[in-house]
C-alpha cells in the first residue's frame, strides 16, 4: 500500500472513530457533519470523499465496528482448540457478547443492528492481516468437521439475529435475566439451531469401512 492509500485510509478511519465518539457521547441526531470534521481536524470536503451523508457514515460505521468484533473473535479462535464445530460457533458468540458486555457504549451504538445485513456488509472485504474472510473461515471449519449445510446463510442469519436481539436486552437492562444467567440457555438454543441446519457427512474412514 502506497503513501497516498495509507493517507486516505488514515483519514477515513479518523472520520469513523471521531463519528463513533460523537454519536456515543452526543447521540446521532445531535451530531452534525461539521462536528465530525472539526473534531477529526479535517476539511468538510474530505468527508464527502468517503461518505454520501451522515446516514451513510453511520451505516458504514456500524459495519466497521461489527467487522472489528468478528475479526477479533476470529483471532481468538485461531489460538484455541475446540472439540466440535458447535463449540467454535458458541465461542464466537461468547466472545462477541463478552466484548459488548464490557463496552455498553458500543452495544448501544450497534444496538439491534448487529444483524444479517450488517454481517454481510462487514465481511465484503478481507479481514485485517488474515488470508481468509471470517465468513469463509467458518465454512472451512464446518467442512473440516464433516458437515454440510444446505442453507448456510440462513443458518448464520438465525444465530446472528438471535444473539444480537436477546443479548441487547440482557446486557443493558438485565431483562428478563442477566446475560450471565442467559448464556447457558443461549448455548442450548445455538446447538439446536445448528442441529437443525447441519448434515453430518460420513468420514473417509467410515466410508471405507462400510464398503
GROMACS .gro file of C-alpha atoms in nm, residues 118-211:
model
   94
  118UNK     CA    1  -2.455  -0.566   0.878
  119UNK     CA    2  -2.279  -0.902   0.894
  120UNK     CA    3  -2.272  -0.933   0.515
  121UNK     CA    4  -2.154  -0.575   0.470
  122UNK     CA    5  -1.882  -0.612   0.732
  123UNK     CA    6  -1.731  -0.910   0.553
  124UNK     CA    7  -1.732  -0.792   0.196
  125UNK     CA    8  -1.362  -0.717   0.245
  126UNK     CA    9  -1.091  -0.945   0.380
  127UNK     CA   10  -1.029  -0.905   0.750
  128UNK     CA   11  -0.708  -0.726   0.853
  129UNK     CA   12  -0.397  -0.946   0.848
  130UNK     CA   13  -0.599  -1.252   0.752
  131UNK     CA   14  -0.581  -1.454   0.429
  132UNK     CA   15  -0.939  -1.576   0.477
  133UNK     CA   16  -1.256  -1.387   0.545
  134UNK     CA   17  -1.426  -1.476   0.868
  135UNK     CA   18  -1.727  -1.590   0.669
  136UNK     CA   19  -1.512  -1.829   0.466
  137UNK     CA   20  -1.327  -1.944   0.775
  138UNK     CA   21  -1.649  -2.057   0.943
  139UNK     CA   22  -1.750  -2.268   0.644
  140UNK     CA   23  -1.399  -2.409   0.609
  141UNK     CA   24  -1.422  -2.528   0.970
  142UNK     CA   25  -1.768  -2.669   0.904
  143UNK     CA   26  -1.628  -2.882   0.622
  144UNK     CA   27  -1.333  -2.994   0.835
  145UNK     CA   28  -1.584  -3.126   1.086
  146UNK     CA   29  -1.755  -3.324   0.806
  147UNK     CA   30  -2.068  -3.108   0.798
  148UNK     CA   31  -2.265  -2.978   0.504
  149UNK     CA   32  -2.532  -2.712   0.529
  150UNK     CA   33  -2.798  -2.676   0.255
  151UNK     CA   34  -2.883  -2.323   0.377
  152UNK     CA   35  -2.562  -2.179   0.530
  153UNK     CA   36  -2.662  -1.813   0.510
  154UNK     CA   37  -2.999  -1.886   0.668
  155UNK     CA   38  -2.821  -2.069   0.950
  156UNK     CA   39  -2.590  -1.775   1.025
  157UNK     CA   40  -2.876  -1.528   0.988
  158UNK     CA   41  -3.075  -1.714   1.255
  159UNK     CA   42  -2.784  -1.727   1.501
  160UNK     CA   43  -2.673  -1.367   1.449
  161UNK     CA   44  -3.024  -1.226   1.483
  162UNK     CA   45  -3.079  -1.434   1.798
  163UNK     CA   46  -2.757  -1.322   1.965
  164UNK     CA   47  -2.798  -0.956   1.866
  165UNK     CA   48  -3.156  -0.914   1.983
  166UNK     CA   49  -3.165  -1.121   2.302
  167UNK     CA   50  -2.830  -1.017   2.447
  168UNK     CA   51  -2.907  -0.648   2.391
  169UNK     CA   52  -3.185  -0.665   2.649
  170UNK     CA   53  -2.994  -0.892   2.888
  171UNK     CA   54  -2.681  -0.677   2.890
  172UNK     CA   55  -2.830  -0.328   2.904
  173UNK     CA   56  -3.138  -0.395   3.114
  174UNK     CA   57  -3.080  -0.732   3.280
  175UNK     CA   58  -3.414  -0.838   3.135
  176UNK     CA   59  -3.556  -1.097   3.154
  177UNK     CA   60  -3.237  -1.214   3.329
  178UNK     CA   61  -2.871  -1.110   3.339
  179UNK     CA   62  -2.652  -1.209   3.046
  180UNK     CA   63  -2.460  -1.449   3.272
  181UNK     CA   64  -2.783  -1.630   3.360
  182UNK     CA   65  -2.894  -1.632   2.998
  183UNK     CA   66  -2.578  -1.776   2.841
  184UNK     CA   67  -2.644  -2.147   2.921
  185UNK     CA   68  -2.987  -2.121   2.758
  186UNK     CA   69  -2.840  -1.939   2.458
  187UNK     CA   70  -2.580  -2.212   2.416
  188UNK     CA   71  -2.851  -2.477   2.416
  189UNK     CA   72  -3.056  -2.292   2.154
  190UNK     CA   73  -2.750  -2.234   1.931
  191UNK     CA   74  -2.672  -2.606   1.940
  192UNK     CA   75  -3.033  -2.681   1.848
  193UNK     CA   76  -3.021  -2.434   1.559
  194UNK     CA   77  -2.701  -2.592   1.430
  195UNK     CA   78  -2.851  -2.941   1.462
  196UNK     CA   79  -3.145  -2.827   1.253
  197UNK     CA   80  -2.928  -2.692   0.972
  198UNK     CA   81  -2.619  -2.917   0.962
  199UNK     CA   82  -2.597  -3.257   0.798
  200UNK     CA   83  -2.318  -3.488   0.913
  201UNK     CA   84  -2.123  -3.646   0.628
  202UNK     CA   85  -1.956  -3.984   0.676
  203UNK     CA   86  -1.581  -3.959   0.715
  204UNK     CA   87  -1.345  -4.132   0.472
  205UNK     CA   88  -1.269  -4.399   0.733
  206UNK     CA   89  -1.640  -4.468   0.784
  207UNK     CA   90  -1.693  -4.483   0.408
  208UNK     CA   91  -1.410  -4.732   0.360
  209UNK     CA   92  -1.536  -4.945   0.650
  210UNK     CA   93  -1.887  -4.952   0.507
  211UNK     CA   94  -1.758  -5.059   0.165
   0.00000   0.00000   0.00000
